[in-house]
Coordinates of C-alpha atoms in Angstrom, one line a residue:
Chain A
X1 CA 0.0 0.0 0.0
X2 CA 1.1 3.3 -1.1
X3 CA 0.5 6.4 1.5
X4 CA 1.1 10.2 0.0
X5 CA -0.1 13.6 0.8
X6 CA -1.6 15.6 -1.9
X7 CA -2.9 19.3 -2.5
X8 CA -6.7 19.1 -3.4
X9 CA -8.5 22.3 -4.1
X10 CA -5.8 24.0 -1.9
X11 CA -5.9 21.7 0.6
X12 CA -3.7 19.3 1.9
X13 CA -5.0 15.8 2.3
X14 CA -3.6 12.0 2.6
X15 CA -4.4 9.9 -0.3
X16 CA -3.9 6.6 -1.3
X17 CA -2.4 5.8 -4.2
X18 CA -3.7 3.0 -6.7
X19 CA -1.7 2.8 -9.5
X20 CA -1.7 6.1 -11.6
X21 CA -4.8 7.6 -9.2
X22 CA -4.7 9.1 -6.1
X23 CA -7.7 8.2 -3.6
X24 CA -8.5 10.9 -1.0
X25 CA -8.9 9.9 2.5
X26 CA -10.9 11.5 5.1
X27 CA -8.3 11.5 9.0
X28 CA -4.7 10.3 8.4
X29 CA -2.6 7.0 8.0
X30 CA -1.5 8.4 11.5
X31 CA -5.2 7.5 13.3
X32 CA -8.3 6.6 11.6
X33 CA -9.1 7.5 7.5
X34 CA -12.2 6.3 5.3
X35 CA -11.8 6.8 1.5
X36 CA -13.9 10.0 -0.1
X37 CA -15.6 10.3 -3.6
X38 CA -13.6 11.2 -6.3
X39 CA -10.0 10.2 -7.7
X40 CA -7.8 12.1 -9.2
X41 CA -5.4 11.6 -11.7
X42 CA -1.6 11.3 -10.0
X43 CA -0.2 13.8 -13.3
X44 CA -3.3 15.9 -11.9
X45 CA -2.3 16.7 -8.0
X46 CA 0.4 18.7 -6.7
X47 CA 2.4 16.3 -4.6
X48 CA 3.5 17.3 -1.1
X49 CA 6.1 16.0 1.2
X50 CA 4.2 12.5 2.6
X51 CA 4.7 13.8 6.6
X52 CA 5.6 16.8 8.0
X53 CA 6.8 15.2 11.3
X54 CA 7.3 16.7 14.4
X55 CA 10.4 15.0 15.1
X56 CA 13.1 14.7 12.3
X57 CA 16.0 12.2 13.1
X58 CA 18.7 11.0 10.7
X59 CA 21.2 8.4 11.7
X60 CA 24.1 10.7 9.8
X61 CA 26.9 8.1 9.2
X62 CA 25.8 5.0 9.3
X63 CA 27.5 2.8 5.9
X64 CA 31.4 1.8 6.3
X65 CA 31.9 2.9 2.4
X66 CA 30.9 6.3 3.3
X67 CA 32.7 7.2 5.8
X68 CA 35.9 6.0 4.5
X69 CA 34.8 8.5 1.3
X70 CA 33.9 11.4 3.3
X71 CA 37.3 11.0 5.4
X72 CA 39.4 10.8 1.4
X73 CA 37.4 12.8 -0.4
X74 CA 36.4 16.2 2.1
X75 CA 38.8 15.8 5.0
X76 CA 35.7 15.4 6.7
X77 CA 36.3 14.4 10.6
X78 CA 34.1 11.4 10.1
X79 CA 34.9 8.1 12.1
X80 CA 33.2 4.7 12.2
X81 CA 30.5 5.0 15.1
X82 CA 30.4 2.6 18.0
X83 CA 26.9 2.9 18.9
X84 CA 24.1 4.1 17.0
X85 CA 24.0 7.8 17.9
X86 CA 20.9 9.4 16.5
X87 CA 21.3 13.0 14.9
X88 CA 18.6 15.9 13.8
X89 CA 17.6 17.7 10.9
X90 CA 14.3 20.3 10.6
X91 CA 10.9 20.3 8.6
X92 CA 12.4 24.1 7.3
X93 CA 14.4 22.3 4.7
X94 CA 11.7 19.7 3.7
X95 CA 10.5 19.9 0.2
X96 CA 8.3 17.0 -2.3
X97 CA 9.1 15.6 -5.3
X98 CA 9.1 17.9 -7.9
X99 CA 10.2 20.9 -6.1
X100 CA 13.9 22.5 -6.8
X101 CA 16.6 22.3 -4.8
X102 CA 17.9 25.7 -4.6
X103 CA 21.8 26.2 -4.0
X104 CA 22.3 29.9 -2.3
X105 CA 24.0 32.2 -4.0
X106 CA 27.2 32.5 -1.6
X107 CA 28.0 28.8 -1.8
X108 CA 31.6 27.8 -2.4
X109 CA 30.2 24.1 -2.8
X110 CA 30.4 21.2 -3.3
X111 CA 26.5 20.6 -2.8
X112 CA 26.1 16.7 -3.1
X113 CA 23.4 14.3 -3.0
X114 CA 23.0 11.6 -0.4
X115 CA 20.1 9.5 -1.2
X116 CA 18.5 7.3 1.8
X117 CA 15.6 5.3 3.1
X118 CA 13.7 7.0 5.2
X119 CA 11.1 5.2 8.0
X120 CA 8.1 6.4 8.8
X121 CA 6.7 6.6 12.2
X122 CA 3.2 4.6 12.7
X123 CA 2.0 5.3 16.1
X124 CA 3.7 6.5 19.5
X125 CA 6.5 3.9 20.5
X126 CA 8.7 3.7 23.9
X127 CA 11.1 1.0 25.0
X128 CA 10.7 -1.5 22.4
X129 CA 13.2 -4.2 21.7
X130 CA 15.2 -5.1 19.0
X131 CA 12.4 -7.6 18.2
X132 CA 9.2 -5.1 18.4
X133 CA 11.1 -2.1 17.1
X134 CA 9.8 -2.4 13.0
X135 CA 6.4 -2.9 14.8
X136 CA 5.5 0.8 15.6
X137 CA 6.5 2.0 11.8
X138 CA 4.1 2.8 9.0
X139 CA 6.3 2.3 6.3
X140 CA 8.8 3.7 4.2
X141 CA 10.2 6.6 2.0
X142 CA 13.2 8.3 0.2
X143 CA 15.1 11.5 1.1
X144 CA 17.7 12.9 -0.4
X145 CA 20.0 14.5 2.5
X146 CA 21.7 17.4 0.5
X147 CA 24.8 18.4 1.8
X148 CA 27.2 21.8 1.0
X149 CA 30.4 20.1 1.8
X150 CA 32.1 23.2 2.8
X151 CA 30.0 24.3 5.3
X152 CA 30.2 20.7 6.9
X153 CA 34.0 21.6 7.2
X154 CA 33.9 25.2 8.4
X155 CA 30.3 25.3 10.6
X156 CA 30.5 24.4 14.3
X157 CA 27.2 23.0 13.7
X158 CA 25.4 21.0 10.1
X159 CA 22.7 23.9 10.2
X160 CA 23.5 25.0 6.7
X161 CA 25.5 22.5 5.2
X162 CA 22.5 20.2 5.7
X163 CA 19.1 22.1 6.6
X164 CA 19.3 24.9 4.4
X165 CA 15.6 25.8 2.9
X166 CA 15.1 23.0 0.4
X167 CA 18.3 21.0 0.9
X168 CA 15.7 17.9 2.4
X169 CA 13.6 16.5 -0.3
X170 CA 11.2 13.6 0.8
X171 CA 9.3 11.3 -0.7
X172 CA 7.4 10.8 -3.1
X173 CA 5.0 8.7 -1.2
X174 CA 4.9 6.1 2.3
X175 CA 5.5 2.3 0.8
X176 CA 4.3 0.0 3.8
X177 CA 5.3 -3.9 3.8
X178 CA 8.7 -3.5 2.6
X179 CA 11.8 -5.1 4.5
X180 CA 14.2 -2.0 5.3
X181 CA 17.5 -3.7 5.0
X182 CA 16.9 -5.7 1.8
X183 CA 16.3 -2.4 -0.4
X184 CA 18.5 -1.4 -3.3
X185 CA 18.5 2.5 -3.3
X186 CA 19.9 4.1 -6.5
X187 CA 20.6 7.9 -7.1
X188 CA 20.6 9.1 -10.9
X189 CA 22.1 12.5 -12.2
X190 CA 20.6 13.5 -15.5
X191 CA 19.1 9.8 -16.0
X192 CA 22.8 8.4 -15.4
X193 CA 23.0 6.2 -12.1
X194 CA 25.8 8.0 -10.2
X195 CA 25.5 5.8 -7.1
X196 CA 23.7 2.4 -5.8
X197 CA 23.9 0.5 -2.7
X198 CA 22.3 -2.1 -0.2
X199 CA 20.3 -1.3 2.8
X200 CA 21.8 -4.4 4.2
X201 CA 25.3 -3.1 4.4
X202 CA 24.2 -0.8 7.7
X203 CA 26.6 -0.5 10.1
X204 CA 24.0 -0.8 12.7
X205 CA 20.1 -2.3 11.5
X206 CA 17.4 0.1 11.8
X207 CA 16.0 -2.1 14.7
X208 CA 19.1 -1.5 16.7
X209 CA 18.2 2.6 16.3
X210 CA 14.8 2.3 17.0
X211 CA 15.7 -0.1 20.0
X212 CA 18.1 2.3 21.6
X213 CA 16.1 5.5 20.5
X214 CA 13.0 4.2 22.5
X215 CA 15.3 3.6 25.7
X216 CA 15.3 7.4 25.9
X217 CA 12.8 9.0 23.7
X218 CA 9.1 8.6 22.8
X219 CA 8.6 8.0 18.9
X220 CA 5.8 10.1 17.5
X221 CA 3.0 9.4 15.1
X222 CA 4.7 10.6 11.3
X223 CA 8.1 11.1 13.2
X224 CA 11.0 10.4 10.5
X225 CA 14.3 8.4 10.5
X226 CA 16.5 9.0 7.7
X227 CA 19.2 5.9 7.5
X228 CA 21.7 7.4 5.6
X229 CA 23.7 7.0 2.7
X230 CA 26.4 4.5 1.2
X231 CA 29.7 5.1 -1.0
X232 CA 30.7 8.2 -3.1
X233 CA 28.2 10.9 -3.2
X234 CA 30.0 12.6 -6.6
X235 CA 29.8 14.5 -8.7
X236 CA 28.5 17.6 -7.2
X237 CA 24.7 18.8 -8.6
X238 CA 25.0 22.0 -10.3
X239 CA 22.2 24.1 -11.6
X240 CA 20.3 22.2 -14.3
X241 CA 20.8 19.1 -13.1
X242 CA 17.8 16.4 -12.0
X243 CA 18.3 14.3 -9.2
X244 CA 16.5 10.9 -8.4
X245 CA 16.4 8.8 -5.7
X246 CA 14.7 5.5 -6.5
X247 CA 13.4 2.8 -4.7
X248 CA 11.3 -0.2 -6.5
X249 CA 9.1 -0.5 -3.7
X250 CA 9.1 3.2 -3.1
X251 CA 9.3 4.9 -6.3
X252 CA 11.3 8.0 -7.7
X253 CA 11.7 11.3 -5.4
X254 CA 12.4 13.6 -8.3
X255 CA 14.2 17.0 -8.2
X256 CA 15.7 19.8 -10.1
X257 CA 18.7 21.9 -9.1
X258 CA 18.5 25.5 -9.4
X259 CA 21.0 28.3 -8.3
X260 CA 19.8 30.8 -6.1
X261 CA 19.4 34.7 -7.7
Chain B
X1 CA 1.3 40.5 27.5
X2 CA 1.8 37.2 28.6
X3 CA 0.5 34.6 26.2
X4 CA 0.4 30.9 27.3
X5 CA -1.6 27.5 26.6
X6 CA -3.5 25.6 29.0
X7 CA -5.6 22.3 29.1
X8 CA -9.3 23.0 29.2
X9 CA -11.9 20.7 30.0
X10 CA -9.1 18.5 28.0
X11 CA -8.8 20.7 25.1
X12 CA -5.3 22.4 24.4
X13 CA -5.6 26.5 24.0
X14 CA -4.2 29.8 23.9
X15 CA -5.0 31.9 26.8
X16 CA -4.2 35.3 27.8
X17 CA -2.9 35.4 31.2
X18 CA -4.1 38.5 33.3
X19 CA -2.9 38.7 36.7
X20 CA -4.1 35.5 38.0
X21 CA -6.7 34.6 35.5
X22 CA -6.9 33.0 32.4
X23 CA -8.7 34.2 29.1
X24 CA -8.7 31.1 26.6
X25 CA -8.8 32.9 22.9
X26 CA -10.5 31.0 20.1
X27 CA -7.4 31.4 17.2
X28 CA -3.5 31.9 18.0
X29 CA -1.2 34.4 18.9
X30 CA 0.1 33.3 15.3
X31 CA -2.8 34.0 13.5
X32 CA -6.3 35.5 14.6
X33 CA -8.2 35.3 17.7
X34 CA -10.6 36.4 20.3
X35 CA -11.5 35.7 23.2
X36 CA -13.8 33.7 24.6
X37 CA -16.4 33.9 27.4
X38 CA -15.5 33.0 30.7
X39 CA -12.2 33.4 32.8
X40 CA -10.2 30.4 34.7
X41 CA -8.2 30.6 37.7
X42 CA -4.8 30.1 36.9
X43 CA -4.5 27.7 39.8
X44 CA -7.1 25.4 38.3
X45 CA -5.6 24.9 34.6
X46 CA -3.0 23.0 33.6
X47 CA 0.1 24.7 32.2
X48 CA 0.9 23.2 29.1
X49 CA 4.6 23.9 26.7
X50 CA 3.3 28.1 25.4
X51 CA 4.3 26.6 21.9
X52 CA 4.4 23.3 19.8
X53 CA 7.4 24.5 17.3
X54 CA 7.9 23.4 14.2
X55 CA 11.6 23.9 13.9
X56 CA 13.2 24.1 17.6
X57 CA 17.0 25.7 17.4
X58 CA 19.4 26.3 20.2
X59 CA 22.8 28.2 19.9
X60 CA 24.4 26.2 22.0
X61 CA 27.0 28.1 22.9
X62 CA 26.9 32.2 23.1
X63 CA 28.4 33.3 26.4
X64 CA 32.3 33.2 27.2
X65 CA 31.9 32.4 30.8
X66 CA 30.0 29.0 30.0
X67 CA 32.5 27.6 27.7
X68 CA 35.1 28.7 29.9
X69 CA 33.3 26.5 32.7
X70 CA 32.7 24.0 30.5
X71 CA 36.2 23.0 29.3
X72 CA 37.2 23.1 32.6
X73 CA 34.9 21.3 34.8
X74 CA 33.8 18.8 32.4
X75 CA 36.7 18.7 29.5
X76 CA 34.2 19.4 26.9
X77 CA 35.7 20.3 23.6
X78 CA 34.3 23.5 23.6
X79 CA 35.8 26.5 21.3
X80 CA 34.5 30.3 21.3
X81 CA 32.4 30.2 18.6
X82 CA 33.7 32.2 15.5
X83 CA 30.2 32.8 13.9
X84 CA 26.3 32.5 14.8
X85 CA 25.6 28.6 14.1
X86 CA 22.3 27.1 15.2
X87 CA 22.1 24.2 17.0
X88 CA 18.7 21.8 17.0
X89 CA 16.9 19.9 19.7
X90 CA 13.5 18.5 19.4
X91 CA 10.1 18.8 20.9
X92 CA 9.5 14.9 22.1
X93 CA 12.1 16.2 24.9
X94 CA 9.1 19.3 25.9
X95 CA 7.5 19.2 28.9
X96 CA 6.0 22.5 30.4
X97 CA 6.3 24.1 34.2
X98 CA 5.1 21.8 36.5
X99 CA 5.9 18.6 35.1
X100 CA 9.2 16.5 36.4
X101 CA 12.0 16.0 34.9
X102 CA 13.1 12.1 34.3
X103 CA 16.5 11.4 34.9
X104 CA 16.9 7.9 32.7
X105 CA 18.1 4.9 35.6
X106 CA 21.2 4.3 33.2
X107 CA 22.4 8.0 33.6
X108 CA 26.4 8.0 34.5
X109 CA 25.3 12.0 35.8
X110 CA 26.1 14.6 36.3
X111 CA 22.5 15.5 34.8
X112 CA 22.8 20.1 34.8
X113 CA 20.6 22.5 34.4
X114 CA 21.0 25.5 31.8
X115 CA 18.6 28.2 32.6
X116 CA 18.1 30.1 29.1
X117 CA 16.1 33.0 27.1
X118 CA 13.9 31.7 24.4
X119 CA 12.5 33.9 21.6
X120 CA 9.6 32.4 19.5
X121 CA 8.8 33.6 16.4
X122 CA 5.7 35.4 15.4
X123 CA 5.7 35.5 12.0
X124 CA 6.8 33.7 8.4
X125 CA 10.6 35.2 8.1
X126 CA 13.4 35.2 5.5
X127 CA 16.5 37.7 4.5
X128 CA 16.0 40.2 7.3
X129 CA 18.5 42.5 8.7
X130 CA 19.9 43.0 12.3
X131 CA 17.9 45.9 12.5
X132 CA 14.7 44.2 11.1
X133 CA 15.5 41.2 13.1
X134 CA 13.3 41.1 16.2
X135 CA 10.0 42.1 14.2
X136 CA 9.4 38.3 13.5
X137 CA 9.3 37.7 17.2
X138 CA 5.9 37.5 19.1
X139 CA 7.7 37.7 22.2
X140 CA 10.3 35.4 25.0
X141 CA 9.5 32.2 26.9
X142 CA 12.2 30.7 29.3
X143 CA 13.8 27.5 28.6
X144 CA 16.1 24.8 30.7
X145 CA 18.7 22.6 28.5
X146 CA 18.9 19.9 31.0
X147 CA 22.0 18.2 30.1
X148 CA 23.7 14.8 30.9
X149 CA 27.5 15.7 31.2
X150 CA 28.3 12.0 30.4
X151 CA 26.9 11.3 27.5
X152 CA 27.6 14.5 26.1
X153 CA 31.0 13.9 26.4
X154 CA 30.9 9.8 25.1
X155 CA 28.1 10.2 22.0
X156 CA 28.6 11.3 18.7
X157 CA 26.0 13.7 19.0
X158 CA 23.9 15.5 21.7
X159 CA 20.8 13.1 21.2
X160 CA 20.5 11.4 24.6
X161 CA 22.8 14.2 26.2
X162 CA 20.3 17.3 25.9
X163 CA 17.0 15.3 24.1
X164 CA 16.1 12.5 26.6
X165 CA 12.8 13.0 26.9
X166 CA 11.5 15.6 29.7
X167 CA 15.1 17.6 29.3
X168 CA 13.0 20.3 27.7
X169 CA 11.1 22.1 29.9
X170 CA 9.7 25.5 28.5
X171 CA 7.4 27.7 29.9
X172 CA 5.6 29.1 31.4
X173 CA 4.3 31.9 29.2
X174 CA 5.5 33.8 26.4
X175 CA 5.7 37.4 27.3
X176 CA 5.6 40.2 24.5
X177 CA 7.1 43.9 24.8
X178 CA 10.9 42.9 26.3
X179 CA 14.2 43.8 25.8
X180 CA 16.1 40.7 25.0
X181 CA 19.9 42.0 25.4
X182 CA 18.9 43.3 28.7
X183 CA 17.1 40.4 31.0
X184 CA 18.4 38.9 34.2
X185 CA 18.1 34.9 34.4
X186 CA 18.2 33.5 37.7
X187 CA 18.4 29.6 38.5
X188 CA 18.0 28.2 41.8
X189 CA 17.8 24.9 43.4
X190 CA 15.2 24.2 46.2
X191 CA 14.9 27.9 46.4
X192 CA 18.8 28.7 46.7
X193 CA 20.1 30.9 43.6
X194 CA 23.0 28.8 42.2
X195 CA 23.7 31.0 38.5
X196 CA 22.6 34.4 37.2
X197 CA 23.7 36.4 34.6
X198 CA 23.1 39.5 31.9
X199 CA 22.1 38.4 28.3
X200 CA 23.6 41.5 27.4
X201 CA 27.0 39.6 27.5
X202 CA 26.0 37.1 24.5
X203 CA 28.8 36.5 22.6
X204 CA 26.4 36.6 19.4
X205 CA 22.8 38.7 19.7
X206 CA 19.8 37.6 18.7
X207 CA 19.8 39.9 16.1
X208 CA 22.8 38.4 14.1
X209 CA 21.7 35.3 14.9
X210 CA 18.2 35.9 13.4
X211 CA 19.6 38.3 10.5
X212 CA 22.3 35.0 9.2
X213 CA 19.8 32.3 10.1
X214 CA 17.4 34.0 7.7
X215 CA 19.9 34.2 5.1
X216 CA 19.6 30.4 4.4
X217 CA 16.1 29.3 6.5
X218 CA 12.9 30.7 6.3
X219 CA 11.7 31.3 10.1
X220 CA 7.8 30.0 10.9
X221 CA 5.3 31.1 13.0
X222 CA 5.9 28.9 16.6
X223 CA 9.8 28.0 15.6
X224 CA 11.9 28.8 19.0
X225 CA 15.2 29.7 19.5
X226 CA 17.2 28.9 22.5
X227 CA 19.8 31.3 23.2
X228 CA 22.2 29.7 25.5
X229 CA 23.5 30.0 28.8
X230 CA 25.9 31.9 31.0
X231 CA 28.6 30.6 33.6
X232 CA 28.8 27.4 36.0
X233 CA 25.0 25.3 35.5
X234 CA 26.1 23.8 39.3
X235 CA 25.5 21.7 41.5
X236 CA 24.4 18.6 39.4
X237 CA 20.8 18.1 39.4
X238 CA 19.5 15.0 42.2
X239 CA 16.3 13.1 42.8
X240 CA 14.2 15.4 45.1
X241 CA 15.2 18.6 43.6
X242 CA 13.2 21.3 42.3
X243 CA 15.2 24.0 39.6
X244 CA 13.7 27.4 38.9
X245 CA 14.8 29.4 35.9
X246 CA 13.5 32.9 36.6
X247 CA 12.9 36.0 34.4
X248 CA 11.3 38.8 36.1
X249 CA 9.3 39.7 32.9
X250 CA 8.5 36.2 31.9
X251 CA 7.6 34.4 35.4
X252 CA 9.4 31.2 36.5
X253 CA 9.7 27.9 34.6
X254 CA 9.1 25.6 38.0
X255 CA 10.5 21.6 37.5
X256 CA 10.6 18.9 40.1
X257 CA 13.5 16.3 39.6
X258 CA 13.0 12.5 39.4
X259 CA 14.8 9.5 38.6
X260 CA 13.3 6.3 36.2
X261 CA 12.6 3.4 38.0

């Protein structure tokens, strides 16, 4: 089943999504939702980011392949973690499929792609085991976790190397019933496949996150978990360029780069 | 004015707070409203968080005396900041005055309080000026950044360290019409003032903090911004205490201490 969030008549509602048509729901995937009247055609809707969620975690580093590239590549100051350490990011910078990704004009770059699976929140989750911990999700998108490598380097903090407006598309819509470390995520630039990777090569399973999170934290109905990224994220996006995330159980979170004015 | 949001007859609303009374307002502070027939004694509503905020940010660091402190007492790697970079927390860790705060059984201590200024925005923001800065405020609430000293120094980032659930507290109003370069915060334990200090001696104002966060974020209506504290944040927080952070204009952000069975 296939969960998005669509703007109808200029409002925002969940929908379902049944192959090219979008079914609009009455509530939320979140509580209760019934079906309305009507279906519209998916090339007809404006798309909008599946969740807006009140908390916004992403594991950071979390494949070995990546971290040995971001220590090469960026004399980043990036080591293997020991324990899964949980980071943050802000619904500011969220933005749906479609929607440009906009580079500001004082930039020195590189801005680079990082294209992960993101899990979806289902209802309100504390201490759960390693066992119980897929058992409080809804399901599953994409995010792509831009990133302005030189303000990684220089910031004390990732503010605006990785939450600048637009720098966090997500989506394009909440896949349920899919196993989170058997996915094969690919990023394209331009059409050509610049990066690919297995879930399964996680340096620490999304069930050991959720287990540890919950030790400490309540999980939130349409809270977010972005899992990182694997390998190379190169070459840089300049202005023109489309980026895709991809998915086959997900689907393709689509977006242009533009340069700020 | 003091806005603030309280739990009546189980419904969560805005409320104006005059003198000892409450005026619930159909609407927001951040939109429209009005208010509504009939009057509550403060002492018979519950207090809840003055704001749900999309995007919560937190300088961190801003005055010279704390990192001082900081690097000594607890060998925190701790520099003087060289620019204005945001920080982010989340809201799961909210709780509002009254409520207790949970120290988790595992925690190594010491567990410290940071008694801090919080400005919440008012208004949609983006690309203002230090002089047009504080227009997109509605006004300051009072925050404490309950910290665990331990964790902050083993994990790779400040997750369980300053977000553990209930290390939020915020409250208990938010009061319009104030200087924010110019307040006195107070912190005691069990009655006894243990820090105080000027904000005027920010290392960064809110002003250039708001004026280069706008550059790159677009600021919503509800976002908050913690603005750091001053000096030592001893003695350590125990089971039993309570911790006051106190702004004459504001009011006092009240919080028993507990530890998880």
């Amino acid at each position: 089943m296939k969960w998005c969030r669509v703007s109808v008549e200029d409002r925002a509602v969940f929908g379902i999504l049944e192959g090219d048509e979008v079914v609009p729901v009455e509530g939320s995937p979140f509580g209760t939702s019934r079906p309305t009247p009507g279906r519209y055609s998916l090339s007809g809707v404006k798309i909008l980011v599946p969740v807006l969620p009140a908390n916004f975690y992403a594991v950071g580093v979390n494949y070995r392949a990546h971290v040995e590239w971001a220590r090469m590549h960026h004399g980043l100051a990036v080591e293997i973690p020991g324990q899964p350490d949980i980071g943050y990011r802000s619904v500011n910078a969220l933005i749906p499929t479609g929607a440009p990704i906009i580079i500001p004009g004082d930039s020195p770059g590189p801005v680079e792609y990082e294209g992960e699976l993101v899990a979806v929140v289902g209802r309100t989750a504390r201490h759960l085991s390693e066992g119980e911990a897929l058992s409080c999700l809804l399901g599953y998108t994409l995010g792509n976790d831009v990133s302005e490598r030189a303000w990684q380097r220089s910031d004390r903090t990732l503010w605006r190397a990785k939450n600048t407006d637009t720098f966090k598309p997500m989506g394009p819509v909440i896949a349920t019933d899919l196993d989170p470390m058997t996915q094969h995520i690919v990023v394209r630039i331009n059409g050509k496949i610049v990066n690919e990777y297995e879930t399964g090569s996680m340096l620490f399973t999304l069930q050991q996150y959720i287990s540890r999170m919950t030790r400490y934290l309540t999980l939130y109905p349409g809270d977010v978990i972005w899992l990182g990224t694997d390998g190379a994220t190169e070459p840089a996006l300049t202005p023109g360029d489309v980026v895709e995330i991809e998915d086959e159980a997900i689907g393709v979170l689509r977006n242009p780069v533009v340069r700020e004015r």
